[in-house]
Coordinates of C-alpha atoms and ligand atoms in Angstrom, one line a residue:
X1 CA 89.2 127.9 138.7
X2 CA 90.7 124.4 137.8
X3 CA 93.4 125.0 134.9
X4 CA 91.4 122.6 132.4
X5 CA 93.5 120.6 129.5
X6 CA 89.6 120.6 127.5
X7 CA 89.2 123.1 125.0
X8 CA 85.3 123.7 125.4
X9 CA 83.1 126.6 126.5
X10 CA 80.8 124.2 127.9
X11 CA 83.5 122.6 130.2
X12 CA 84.3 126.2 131.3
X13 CA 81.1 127.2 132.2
X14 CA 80.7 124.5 134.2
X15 CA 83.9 124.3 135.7
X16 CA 82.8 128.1 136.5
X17 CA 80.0 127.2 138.2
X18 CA 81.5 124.3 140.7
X19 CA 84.2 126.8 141.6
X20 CA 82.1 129.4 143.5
X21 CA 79.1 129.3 145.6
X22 CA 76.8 131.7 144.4
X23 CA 78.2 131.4 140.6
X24 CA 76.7 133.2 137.3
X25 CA 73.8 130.9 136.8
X26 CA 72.3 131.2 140.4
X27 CA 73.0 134.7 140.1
X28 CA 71.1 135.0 136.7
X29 CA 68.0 133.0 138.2
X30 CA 67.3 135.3 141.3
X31 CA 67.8 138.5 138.8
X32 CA 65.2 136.8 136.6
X33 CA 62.9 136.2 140.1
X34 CA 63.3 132.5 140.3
X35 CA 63.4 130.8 144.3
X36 CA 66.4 128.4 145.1
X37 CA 65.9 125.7 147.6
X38 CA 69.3 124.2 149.1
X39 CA 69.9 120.7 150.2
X40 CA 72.3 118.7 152.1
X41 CA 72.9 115.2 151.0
X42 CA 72.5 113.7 147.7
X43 CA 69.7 111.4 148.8
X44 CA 67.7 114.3 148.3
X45 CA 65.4 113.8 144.8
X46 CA 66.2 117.0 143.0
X47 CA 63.2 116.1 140.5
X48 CA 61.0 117.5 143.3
X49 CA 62.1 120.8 143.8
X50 CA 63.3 121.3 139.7
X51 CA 59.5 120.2 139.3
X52 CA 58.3 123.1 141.4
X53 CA 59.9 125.4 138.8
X54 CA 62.4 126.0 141.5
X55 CA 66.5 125.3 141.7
X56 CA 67.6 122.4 143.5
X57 CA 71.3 123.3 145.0
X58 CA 73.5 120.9 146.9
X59 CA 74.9 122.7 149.7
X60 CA 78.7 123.4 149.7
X61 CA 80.9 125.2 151.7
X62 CA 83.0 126.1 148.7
X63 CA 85.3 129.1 149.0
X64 CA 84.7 129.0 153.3
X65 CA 87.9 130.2 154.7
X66 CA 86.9 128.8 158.4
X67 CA 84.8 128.2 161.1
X68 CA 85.3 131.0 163.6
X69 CA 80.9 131.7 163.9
X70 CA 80.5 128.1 164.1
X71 CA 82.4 127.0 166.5
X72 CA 80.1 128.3 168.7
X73 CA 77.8 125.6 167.8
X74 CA 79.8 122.7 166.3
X75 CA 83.0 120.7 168.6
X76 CA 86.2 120.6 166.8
X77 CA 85.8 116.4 166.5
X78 CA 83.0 117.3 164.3
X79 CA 83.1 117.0 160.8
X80 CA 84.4 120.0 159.1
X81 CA 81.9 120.2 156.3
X82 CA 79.0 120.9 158.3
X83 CA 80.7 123.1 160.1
X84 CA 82.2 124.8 157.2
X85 CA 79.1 125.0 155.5
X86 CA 77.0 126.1 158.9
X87 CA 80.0 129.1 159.4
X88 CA 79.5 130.7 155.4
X89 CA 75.3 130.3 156.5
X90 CA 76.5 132.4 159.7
X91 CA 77.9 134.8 157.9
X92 CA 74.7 135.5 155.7
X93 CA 76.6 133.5 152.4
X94 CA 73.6 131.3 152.1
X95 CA 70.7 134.5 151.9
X96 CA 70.1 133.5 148.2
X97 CA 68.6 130.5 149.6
X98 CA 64.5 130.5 149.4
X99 CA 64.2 127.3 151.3
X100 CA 66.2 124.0 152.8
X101 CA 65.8 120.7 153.1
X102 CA 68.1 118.7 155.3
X103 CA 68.4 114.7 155.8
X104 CA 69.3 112.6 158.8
X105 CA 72.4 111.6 157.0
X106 CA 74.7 111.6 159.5
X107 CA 74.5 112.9 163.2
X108 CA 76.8 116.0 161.9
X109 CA 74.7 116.9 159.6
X110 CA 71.7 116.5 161.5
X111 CA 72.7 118.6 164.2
X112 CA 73.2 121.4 161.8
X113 CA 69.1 121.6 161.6
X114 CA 68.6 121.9 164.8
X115 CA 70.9 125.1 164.7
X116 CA 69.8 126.2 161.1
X117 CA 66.3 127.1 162.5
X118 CA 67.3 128.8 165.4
X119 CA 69.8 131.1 164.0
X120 CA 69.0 131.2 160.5
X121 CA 65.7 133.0 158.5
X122 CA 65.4 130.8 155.8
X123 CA 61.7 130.8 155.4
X124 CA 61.1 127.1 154.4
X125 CA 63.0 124.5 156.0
X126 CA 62.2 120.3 156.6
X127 CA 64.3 118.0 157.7
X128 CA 63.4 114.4 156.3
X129 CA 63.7 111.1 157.7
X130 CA 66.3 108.9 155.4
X131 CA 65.8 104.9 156.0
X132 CA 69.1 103.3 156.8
X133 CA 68.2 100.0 155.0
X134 CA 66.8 99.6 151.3
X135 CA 64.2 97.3 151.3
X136 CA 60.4 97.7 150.8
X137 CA 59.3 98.8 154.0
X138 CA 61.9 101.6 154.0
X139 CA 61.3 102.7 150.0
X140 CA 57.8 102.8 151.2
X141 CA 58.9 105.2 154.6
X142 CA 60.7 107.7 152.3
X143 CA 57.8 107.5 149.9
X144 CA 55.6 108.9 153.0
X145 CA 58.2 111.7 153.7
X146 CA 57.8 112.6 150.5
X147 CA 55.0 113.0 150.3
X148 CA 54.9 115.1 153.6
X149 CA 57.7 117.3 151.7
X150 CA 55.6 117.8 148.7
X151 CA 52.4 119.2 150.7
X152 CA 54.6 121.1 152.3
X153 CA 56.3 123.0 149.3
X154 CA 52.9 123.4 148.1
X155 CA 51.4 125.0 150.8
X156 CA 54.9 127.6 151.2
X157 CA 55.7 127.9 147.4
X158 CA 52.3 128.1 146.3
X159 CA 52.8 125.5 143.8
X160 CA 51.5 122.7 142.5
X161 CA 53.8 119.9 142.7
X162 CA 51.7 117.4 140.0
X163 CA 52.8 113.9 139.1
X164 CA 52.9 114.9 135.5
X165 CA 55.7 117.7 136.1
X166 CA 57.2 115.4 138.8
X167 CA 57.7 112.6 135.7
X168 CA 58.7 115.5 133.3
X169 CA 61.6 116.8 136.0
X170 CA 62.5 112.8 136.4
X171 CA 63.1 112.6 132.5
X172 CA 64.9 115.3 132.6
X173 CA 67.3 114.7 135.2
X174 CA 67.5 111.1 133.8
X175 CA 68.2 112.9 130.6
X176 CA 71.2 114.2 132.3
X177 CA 72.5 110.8 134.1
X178 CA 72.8 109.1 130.7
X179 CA 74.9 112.3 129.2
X180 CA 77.3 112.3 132.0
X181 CA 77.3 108.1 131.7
X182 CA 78.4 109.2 128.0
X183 CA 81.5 111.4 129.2
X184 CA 82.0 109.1 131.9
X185 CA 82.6 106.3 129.8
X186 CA 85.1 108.3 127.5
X187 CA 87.4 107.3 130.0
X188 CA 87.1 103.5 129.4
X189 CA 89.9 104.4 126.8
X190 CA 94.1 104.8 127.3
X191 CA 93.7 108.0 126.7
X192 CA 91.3 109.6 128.3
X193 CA 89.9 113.1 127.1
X194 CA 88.8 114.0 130.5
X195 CA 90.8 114.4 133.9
X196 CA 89.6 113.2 137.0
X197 CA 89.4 116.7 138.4
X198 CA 87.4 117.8 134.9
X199 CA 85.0 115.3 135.8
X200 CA 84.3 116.1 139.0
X201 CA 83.8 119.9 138.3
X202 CA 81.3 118.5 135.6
X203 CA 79.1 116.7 138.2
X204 CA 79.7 119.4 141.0
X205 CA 78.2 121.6 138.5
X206 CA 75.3 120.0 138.1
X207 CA 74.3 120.1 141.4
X208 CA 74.4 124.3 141.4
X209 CA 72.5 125.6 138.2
X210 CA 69.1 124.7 136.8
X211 CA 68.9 121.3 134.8
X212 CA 67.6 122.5 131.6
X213 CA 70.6 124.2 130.6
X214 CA 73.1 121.9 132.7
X215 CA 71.3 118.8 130.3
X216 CA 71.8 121.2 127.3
X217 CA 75.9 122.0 128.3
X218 CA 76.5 118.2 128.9
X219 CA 75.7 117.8 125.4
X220 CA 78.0 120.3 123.9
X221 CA 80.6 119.3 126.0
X222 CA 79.9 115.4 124.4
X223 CA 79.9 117.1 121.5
X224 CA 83.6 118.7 122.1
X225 CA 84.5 115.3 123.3
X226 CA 84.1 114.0 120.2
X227 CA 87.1 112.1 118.6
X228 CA 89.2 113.8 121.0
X229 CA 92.3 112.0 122.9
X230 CA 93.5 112.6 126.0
X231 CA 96.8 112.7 128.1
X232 CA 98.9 108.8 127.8
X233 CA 102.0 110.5 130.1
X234 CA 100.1 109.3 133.2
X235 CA 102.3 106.8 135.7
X236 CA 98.7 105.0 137.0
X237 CA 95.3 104.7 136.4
X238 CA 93.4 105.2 139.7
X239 CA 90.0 105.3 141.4
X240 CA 88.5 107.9 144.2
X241 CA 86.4 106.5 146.4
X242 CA 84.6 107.1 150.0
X243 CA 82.7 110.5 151.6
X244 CA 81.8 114.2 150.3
X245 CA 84.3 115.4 148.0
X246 CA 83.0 118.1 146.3
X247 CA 86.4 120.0 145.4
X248 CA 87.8 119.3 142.7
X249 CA 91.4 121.3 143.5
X250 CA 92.2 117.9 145.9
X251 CA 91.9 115.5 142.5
X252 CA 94.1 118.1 140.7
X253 CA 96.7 117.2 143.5
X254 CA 96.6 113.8 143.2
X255 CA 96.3 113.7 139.4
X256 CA 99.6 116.5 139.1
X257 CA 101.7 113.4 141.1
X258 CA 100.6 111.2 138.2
X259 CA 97.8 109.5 138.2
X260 CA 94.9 109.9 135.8
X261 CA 91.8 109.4 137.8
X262 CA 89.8 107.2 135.3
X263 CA 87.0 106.5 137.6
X264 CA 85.0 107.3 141.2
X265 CA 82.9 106.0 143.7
X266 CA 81.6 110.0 145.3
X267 CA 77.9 111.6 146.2
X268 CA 79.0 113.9 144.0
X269 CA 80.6 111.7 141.5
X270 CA 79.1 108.5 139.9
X271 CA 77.0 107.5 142.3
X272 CA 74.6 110.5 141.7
X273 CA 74.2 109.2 137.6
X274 CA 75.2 106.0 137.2
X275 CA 71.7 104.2 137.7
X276 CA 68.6 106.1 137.0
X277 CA 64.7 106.9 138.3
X278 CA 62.2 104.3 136.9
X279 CA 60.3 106.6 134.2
X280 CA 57.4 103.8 133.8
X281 CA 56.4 103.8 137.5
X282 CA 52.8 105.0 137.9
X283 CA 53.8 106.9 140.9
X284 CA 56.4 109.1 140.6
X285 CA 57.0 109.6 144.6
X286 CA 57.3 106.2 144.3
X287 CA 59.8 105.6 141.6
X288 CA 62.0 108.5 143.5
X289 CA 62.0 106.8 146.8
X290 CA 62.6 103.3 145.3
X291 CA 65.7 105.0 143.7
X292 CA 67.0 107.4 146.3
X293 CA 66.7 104.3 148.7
X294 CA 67.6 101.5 147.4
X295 CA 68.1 101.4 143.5
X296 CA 71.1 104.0 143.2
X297 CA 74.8 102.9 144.4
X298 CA 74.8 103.4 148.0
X299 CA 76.1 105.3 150.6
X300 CA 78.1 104.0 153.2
X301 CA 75.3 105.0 155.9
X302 CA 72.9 102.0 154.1
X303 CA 73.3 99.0 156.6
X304 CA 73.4 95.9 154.8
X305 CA 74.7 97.6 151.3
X306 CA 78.0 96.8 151.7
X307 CA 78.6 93.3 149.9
X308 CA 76.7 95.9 146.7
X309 CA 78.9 99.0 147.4
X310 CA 82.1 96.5 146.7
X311 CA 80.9 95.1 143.7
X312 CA 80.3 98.6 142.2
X313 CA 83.4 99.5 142.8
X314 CA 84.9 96.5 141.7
X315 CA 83.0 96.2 138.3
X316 CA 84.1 100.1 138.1
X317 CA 87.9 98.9 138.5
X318 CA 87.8 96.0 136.3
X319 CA 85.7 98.4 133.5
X320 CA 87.9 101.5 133.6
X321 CA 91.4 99.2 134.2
X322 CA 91.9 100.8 137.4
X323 CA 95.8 99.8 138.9
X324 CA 94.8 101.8 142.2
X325 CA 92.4 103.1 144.5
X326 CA 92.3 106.4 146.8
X327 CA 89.7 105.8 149.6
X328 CA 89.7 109.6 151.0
X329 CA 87.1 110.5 154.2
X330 CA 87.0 113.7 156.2
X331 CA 88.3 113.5 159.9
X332 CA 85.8 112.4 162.2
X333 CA 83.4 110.6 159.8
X334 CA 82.6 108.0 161.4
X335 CA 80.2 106.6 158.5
X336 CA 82.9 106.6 156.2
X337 CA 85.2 105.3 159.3
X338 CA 83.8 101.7 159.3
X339 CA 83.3 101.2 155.4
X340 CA 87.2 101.9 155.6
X341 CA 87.5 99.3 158.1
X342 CA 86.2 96.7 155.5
X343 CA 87.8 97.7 152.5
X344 CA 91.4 97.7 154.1
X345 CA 90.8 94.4 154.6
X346 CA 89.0 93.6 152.2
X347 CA 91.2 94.8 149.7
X348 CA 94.2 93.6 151.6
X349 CA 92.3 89.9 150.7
X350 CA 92.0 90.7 146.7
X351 CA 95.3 91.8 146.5
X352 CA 94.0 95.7 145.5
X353 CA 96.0 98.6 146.1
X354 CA 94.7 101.0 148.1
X355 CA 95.6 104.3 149.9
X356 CA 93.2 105.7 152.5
X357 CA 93.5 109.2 153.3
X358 CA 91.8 111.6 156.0
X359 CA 91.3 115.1 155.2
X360 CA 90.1 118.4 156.1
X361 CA 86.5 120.2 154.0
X362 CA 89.1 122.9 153.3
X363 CA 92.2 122.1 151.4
X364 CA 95.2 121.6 153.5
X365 CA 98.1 119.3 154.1
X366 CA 99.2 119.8 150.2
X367 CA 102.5 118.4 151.1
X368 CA 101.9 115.5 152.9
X369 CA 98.9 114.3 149.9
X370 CA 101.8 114.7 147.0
X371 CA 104.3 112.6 148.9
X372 CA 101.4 110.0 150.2
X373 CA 100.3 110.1 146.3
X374 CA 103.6 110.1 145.0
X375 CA 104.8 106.7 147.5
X376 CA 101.2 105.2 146.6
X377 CA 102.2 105.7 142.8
X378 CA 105.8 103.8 143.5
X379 CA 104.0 100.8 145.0
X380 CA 102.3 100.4 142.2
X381 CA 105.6 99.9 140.1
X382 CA 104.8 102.9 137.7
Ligands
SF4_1 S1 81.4 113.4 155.4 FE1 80.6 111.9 156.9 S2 80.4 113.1 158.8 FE2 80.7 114.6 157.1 S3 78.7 115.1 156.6 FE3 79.2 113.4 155.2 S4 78.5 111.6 156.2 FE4 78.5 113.2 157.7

């Protein structure tokens, strides 16, 4: 569990909860009968499945130690998070799951479908159509497979999946999005009260218990926030951008060299609160595809998002006085290849300092990220 410089029982529990896969609070909703459906892909709306009175959780391959089951299925130039996350499945460490619903988001992860309903008894699983370009036609596309996911998870759950709890789960969630803009923004200051890795265990956490209680431990942890100053012995302020990073151990790394990490650009970071669902749309399938598609900072998959993707991050460097940015992807992403592409140059052009780094799912290479880091930090003149 990360070593955590906030004294808070609400940062623990959630730090808790984004260190292990099946953590305290799943463990405390299947004893109490409750169904968890998992997801791949934060373009999945959450609101639908918290609005079924069941658990939306993001599927991680936290704690995997390797990929010896999936190999069988899965080529060694393929990501290693799917295959990572396919190999725990294998070895029966996704069985709390009730149901799963998987995304086209990338060919990787798409494949691991294919092989999830061979080899796997999860008794409810889709696979969803995501649009890769975010204008009306394709808001109204994801709408449609929405909807088709909605009858579905009636007809398996048994539930009824109205508008009227599909707005209250939005609020909620929303409710959530504007406490973590809160913390979030605590780090505007020079000294901020929460680390880069804090942060991220904060947002991982939220993607692996139910949302009433995550909304309700965002608050207290505001609350312990409060007035509170942070560390000022950092050499850098820097921003992490680029693919899944969901481990919170890798920021540590680059932080202990350093560098406060004041701000992100992750799916599991900023990106999944800084905008939020329209709550005055009259249909709420509606107002979730319009956000999941084109509203919410985007993913590098989203043709034509680019010239957006930059700004955000740009606006996010100017706001949280960024002096640096980490683009980190794992090996073989090829979505997160070609965005890399444009921002070396890019940045090259705007006179930004930036480090891109390739990794592994699984932590590795420590040695080779401090002195990278560390070399990074000594450009910057700090
Ligand atoms: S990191 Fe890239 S290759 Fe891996 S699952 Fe995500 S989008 Fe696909």
């Amino acid at each position: 569990m990360l070593e955590a410089c906030i004294a808070s029982g609400a940062f623990e529990r959630l730090s808790e909860t984004a260190s292990t896969l099946v953590n305290p609070e799943i463990r405390r909703w299947k004893e109490e009968g409750g169904r968890i459906v998992g997801y791949f892909c934060s373009a999945m709306p959450a609101e639908m499945i918290t609005a079924a009175g069941l658990l939306p959780f993001r599927v991680r391959a936290t704690g995997s130690t390797g990929t010896e089951l999936s190999d069988s299925y899965f080529s060694s130039i393929n990501c290693s998070f799917p295959r990572h996350a396919f190999n725990m499945a294998l070895r029966g460490e996704y069985d709390f799951l009730d149901g799963l619903v998987i995304f086209n988001s990338c060919d990787h992860v798409r494949r691991v479908y294919d092989h999830w309903i061979r080899q796997m008894k999860t008794p409810f699983v889709q696979i969803l159509s995501l649009p890769k370009k975010t204008e009306d036609a394709q808001v109204e596309w994801f709408r449609d497979e929405l909807s088709i996911l909605r009858e579905r998870m009636q007809d398996h759950f048994g539930i009824d999946l109205t508008d009227a709890r599909l707005r209250e789960a939005i609020a909620l969630h929303n409710r959530s999005r504007r406490r973590l803009k809160e913390i979030y923004n605590l780090r505007k200051g020079l000294r901020p009260p929460v680390t880069g890795a804090e942060m991220l265990a904060v947002t991982v956490a939220g993607t692996a218990m139910p949302q009433e209680p995550y909304s309700s431990l965002l608050s207290d942890l505001l609350a312990d926030l409060a007035g509170k100053e942070g560390r000022a012995d950092y050499r850098a302020r820097l921003m992490i951008i680029g693919g899944l990073l969901d481990n919170p151990e890798y920021v540590s790394i680059i932080e202990n060299q350093g560098g406060l990490i004041v701000a992100d650009s992750l799916c599991f970071g900023s990106r999944t609160f800084w905008a939020e669902v329209d709550e005055n749309t009259h249909d709420p399938l509606t107002a979730l595809a319009q956000y999941y598609v084109a509203d919410r900072p985007s993913c590098a998959r989203m043709y034509t998002e680019y010239p957006r993707r930059v700004e955000y991050i740009r606006n996010m460097i100017n706001e949280f006085r960024v002096d640096g940015v980490i683009f980190q992807r794992l090996a073989f992403c090829e979505t997160w290849g070609f965005e890399q592409y444009s921002l070396t140059n890019d940045f090259k052009e705007w006179n930004i300092p930036l480090l891109c780094m390739d990794r592994e799912y699984v932590l590795g290479g420590i040695g080779q990220l401090k002195t990278r880091v560390q070399a990074f930090l000594e450009t910057l003149g700090r």
